[in-house]
mmCIF file of C-alpha atoms in Angstrom:
data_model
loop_
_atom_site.group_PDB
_atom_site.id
_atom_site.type_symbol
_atom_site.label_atom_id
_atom_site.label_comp_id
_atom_site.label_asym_id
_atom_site.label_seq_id
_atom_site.Cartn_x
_atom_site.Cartn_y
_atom_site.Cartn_z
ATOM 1 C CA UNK A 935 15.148 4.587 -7.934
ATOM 2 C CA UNK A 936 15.097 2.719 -4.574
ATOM 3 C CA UNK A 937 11.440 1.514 -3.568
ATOM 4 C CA UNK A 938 10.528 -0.122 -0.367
ATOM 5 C CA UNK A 939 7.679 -1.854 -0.749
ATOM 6 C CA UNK A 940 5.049 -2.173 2.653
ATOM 7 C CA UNK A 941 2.544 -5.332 1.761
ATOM 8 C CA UNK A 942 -0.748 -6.233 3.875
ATOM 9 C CA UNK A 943 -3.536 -8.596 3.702
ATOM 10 C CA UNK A 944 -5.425 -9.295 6.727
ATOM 11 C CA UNK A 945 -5.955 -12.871 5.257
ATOM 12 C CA UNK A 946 -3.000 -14.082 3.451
ATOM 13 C CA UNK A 947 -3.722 -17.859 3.036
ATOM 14 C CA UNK A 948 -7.057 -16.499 0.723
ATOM 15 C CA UNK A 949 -5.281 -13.668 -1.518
ATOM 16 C CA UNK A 950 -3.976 -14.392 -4.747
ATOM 17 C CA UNK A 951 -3.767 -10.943 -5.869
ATOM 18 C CA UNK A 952 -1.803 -9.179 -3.379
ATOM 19 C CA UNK A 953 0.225 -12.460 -3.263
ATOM 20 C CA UNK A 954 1.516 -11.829 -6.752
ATOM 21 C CA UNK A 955 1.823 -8.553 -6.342
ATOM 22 C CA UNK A 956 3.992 -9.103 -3.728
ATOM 23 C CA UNK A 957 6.267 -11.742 -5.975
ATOM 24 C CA UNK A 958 5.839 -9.453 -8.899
ATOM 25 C CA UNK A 959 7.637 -6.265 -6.513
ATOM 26 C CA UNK A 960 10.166 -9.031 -5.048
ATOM 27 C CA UNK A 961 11.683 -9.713 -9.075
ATOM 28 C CA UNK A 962 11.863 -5.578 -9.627
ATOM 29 C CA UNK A 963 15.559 -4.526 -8.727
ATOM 30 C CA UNK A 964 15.683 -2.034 -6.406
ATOM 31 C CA UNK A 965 12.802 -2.921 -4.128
ATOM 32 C CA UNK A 966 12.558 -3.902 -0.925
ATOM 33 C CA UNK A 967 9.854 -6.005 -0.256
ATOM 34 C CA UNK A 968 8.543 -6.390 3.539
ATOM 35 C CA UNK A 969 5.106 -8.227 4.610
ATOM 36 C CA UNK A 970 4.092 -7.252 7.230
ATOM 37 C CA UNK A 971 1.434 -10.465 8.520
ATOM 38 C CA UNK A 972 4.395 -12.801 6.997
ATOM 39 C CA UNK A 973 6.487 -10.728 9.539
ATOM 40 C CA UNK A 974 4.727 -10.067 12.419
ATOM 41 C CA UNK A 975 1.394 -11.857 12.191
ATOM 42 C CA UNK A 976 -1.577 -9.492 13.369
ATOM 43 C CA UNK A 977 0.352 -7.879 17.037
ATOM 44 C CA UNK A 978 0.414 -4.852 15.822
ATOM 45 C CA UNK A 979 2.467 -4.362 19.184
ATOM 46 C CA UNK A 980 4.804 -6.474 17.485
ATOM 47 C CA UNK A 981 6.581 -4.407 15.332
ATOM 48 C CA UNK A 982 10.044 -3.731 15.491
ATOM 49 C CA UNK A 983 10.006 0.134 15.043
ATOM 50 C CA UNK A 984 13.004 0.831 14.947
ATOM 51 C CA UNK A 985 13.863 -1.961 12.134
ATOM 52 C CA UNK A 986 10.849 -0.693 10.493
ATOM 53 C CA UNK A 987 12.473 3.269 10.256
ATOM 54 C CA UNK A 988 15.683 2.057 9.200
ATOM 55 C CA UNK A 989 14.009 0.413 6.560
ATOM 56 C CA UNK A 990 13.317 3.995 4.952
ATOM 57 C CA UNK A 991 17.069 4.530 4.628
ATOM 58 C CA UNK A 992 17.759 5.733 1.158
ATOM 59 C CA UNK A 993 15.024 4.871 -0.129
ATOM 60 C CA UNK A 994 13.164 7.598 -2.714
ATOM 61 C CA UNK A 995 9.795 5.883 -3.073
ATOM 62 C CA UNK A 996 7.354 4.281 -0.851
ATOM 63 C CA UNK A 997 4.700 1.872 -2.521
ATOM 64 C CA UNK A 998 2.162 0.357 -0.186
ATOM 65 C CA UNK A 999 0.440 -2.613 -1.568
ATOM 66 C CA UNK A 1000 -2.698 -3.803 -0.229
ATOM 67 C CA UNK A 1001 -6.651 -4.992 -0.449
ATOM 68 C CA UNK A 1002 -9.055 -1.823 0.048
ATOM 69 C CA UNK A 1003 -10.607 -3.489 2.997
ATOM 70 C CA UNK A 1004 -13.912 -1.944 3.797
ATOM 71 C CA UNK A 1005 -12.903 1.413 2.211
ATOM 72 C CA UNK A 1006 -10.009 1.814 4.305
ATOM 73 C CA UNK A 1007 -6.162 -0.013 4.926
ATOM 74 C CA UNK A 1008 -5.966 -3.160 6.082
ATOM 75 C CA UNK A 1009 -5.903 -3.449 10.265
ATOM 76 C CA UNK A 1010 -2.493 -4.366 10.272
ATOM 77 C CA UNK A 1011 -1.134 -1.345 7.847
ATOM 78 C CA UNK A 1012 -3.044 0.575 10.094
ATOM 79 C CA UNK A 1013 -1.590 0.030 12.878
ATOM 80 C CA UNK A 1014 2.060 -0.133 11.494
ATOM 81 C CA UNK A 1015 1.310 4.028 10.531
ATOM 82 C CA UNK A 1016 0.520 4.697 14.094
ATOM 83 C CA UNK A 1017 3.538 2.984 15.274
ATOM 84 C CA UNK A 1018 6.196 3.423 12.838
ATOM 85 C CA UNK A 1019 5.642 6.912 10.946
ATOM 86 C CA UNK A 1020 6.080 8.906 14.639
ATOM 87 C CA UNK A 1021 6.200 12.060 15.885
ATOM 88 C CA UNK A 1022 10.243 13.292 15.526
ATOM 89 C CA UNK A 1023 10.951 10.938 13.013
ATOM 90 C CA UNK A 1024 7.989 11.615 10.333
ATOM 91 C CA UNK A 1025 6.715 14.771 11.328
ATOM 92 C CA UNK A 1026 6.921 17.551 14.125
ATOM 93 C CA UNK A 1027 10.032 18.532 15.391
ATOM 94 C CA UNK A 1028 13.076 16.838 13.819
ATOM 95 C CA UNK A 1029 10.523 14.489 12.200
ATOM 96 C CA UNK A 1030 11.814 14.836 8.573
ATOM 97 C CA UNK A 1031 12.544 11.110 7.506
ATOM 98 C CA UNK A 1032 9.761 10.452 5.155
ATOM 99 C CA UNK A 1033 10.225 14.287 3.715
ATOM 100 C CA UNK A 1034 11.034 14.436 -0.060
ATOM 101 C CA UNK A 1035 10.154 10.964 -0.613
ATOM 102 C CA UNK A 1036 7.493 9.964 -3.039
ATOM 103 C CA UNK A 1037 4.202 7.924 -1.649
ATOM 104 C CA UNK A 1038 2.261 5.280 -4.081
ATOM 105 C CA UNK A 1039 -0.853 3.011 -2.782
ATOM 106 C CA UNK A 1040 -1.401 0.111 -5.071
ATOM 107 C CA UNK A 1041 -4.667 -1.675 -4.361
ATOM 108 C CA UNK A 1042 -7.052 -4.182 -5.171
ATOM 109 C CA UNK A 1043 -11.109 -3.803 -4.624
ATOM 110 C CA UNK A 1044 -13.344 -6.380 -4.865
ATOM 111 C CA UNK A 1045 -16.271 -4.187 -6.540
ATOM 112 C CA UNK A 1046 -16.221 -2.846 -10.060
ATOM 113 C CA UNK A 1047 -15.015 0.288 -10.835
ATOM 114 C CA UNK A 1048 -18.320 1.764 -11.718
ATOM 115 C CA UNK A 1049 -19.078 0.908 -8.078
ATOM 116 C CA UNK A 1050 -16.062 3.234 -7.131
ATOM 117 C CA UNK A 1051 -17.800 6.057 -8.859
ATOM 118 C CA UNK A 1052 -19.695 8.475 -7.997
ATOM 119 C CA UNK A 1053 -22.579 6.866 -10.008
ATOM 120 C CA UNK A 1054 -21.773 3.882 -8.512
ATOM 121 C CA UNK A 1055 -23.050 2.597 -4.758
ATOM 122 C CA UNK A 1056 -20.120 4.327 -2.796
ATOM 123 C CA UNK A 1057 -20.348 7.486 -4.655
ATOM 124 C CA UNK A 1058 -16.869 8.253 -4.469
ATOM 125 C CA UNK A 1059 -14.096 7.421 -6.738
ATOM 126 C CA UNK A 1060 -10.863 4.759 -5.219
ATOM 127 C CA UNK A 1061 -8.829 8.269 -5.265
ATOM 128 C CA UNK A 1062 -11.616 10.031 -2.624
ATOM 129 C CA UNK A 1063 -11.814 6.670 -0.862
ATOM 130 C CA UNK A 1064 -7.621 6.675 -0.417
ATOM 131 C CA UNK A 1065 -7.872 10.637 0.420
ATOM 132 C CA UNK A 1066 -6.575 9.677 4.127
ATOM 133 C CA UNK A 1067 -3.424 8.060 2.824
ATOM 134 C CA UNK A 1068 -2.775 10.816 0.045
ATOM 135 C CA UNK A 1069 -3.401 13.539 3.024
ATOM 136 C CA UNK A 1070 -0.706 11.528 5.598
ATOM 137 C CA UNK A 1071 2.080 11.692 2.767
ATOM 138 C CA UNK A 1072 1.195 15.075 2.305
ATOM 139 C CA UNK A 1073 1.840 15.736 6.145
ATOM 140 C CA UNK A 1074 4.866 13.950 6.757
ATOM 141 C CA UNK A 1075 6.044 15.678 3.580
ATOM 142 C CA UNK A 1076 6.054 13.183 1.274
ATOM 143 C CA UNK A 1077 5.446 13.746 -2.614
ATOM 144 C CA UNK A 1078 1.681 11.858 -3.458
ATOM 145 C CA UNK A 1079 1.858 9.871 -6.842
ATOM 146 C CA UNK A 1080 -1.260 8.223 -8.764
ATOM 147 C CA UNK A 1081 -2.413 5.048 -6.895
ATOM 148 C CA UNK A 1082 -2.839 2.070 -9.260
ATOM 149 C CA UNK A 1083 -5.696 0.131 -8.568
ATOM 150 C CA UNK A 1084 -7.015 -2.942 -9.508
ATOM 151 C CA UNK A 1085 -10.840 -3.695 -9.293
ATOM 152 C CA UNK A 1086 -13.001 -6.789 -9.732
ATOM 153 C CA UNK A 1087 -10.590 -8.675 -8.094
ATOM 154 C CA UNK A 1088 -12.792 -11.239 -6.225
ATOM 155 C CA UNK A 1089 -14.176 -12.437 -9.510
ATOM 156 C CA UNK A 1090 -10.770 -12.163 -11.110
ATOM 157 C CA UNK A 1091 -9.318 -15.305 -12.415
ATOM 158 C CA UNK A 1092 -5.753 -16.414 -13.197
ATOM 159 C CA UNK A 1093 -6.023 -15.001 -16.520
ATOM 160 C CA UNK A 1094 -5.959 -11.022 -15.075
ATOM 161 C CA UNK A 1095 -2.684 -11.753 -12.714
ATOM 162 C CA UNK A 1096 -0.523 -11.636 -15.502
ATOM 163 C CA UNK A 1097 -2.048 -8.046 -16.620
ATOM 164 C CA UNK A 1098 -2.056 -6.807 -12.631
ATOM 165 C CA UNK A 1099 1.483 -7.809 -12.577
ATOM 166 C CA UNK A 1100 3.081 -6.468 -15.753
ATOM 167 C CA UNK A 1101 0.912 -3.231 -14.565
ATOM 168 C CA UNK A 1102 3.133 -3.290 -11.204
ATOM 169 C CA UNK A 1103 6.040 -4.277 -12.744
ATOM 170 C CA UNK A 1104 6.056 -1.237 -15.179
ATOM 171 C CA UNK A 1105 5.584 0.926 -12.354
ATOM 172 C CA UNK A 1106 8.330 -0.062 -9.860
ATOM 173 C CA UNK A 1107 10.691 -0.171 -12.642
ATOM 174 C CA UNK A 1108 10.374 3.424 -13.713
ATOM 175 C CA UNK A 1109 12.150 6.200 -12.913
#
């Protein structure tokens, strides 16, 4: 299975996690790995749409990988959605590229998991809070698979990356 993987972190110089995520998806065959701050810094105007598209080319699953930053995507993946995934290509007429493919979010939260409850302060679960992203795959026709999500993160020392890692790694390399 081809992935392409879309990574995002409004401040790279202070993640570790997402960093080795990222050089966790870069070792998988098969995937594609493109940053897009390491690519295009925060100009969302920036982006090269039309690299970004091709990108999608034969690939059969999409994994975005990224911080849950304030309960949403980061600024940056934002902003590539709105640019890249357009009408005619995605969705509407003739917009068919992303249909058929499969969609995966892979996240990190800085808050426990009980906090990602409905218990917990936000009183909604990490799969309510990424309802937005599992509603645009739907849309453009894309098959929605389990997120993965990895919580505690800011208090997370060196000693978790190799368990967030092998988690990711398991993933991407299946079938």
């Amino acid at each position: 299975m081809k992935t392409l993987a879309i990574v995002s972190h409004p401040y790279a110089s202070q993640s570790r996690i997402i960093k080795a995520l990222q050089q966790t998806a870069e070792g998988v065959d098969n995937v594609i790995v493109r940053n897009l701050e390491a690519m295009y810094g925060n100009d969302v105007d920036a982006i090269d749409v039309a690299a970004e598209q091709a990108a999608y080319d034969g690939v059969d699953r999409v994994v975005f990988i990224y911080p849950t930053h304030w309960f949403n995507l980061t600024p940056m993946l934002k902003g590539y959605l709105n640019e890249v995934w357009q009408y005619g290509w995605a969705f509407g007429a003739g917009g068919d590229a992303l249909k058929g493919k499969s969609l995966m979010v892979v996240t990190s939260a800085g808050a426990s998991p009980f906090t990602y409850s409905h218990e917990g302060l936000i009183q909604s679960s990490m799969d309510e809070v990424l309802s937005p992203m599992k509603a645009s795959a739907l849309y453009v026709g894309m098959n929605w698979l389990p997120p993965l999500a990895f919580y505690e993160v800011a208090a997370a020392n060196r000693d978790k990356l190799p368990q967030f890692s092998q988690a990711l790694a398991q993933v991407l390399s299946a079938a």
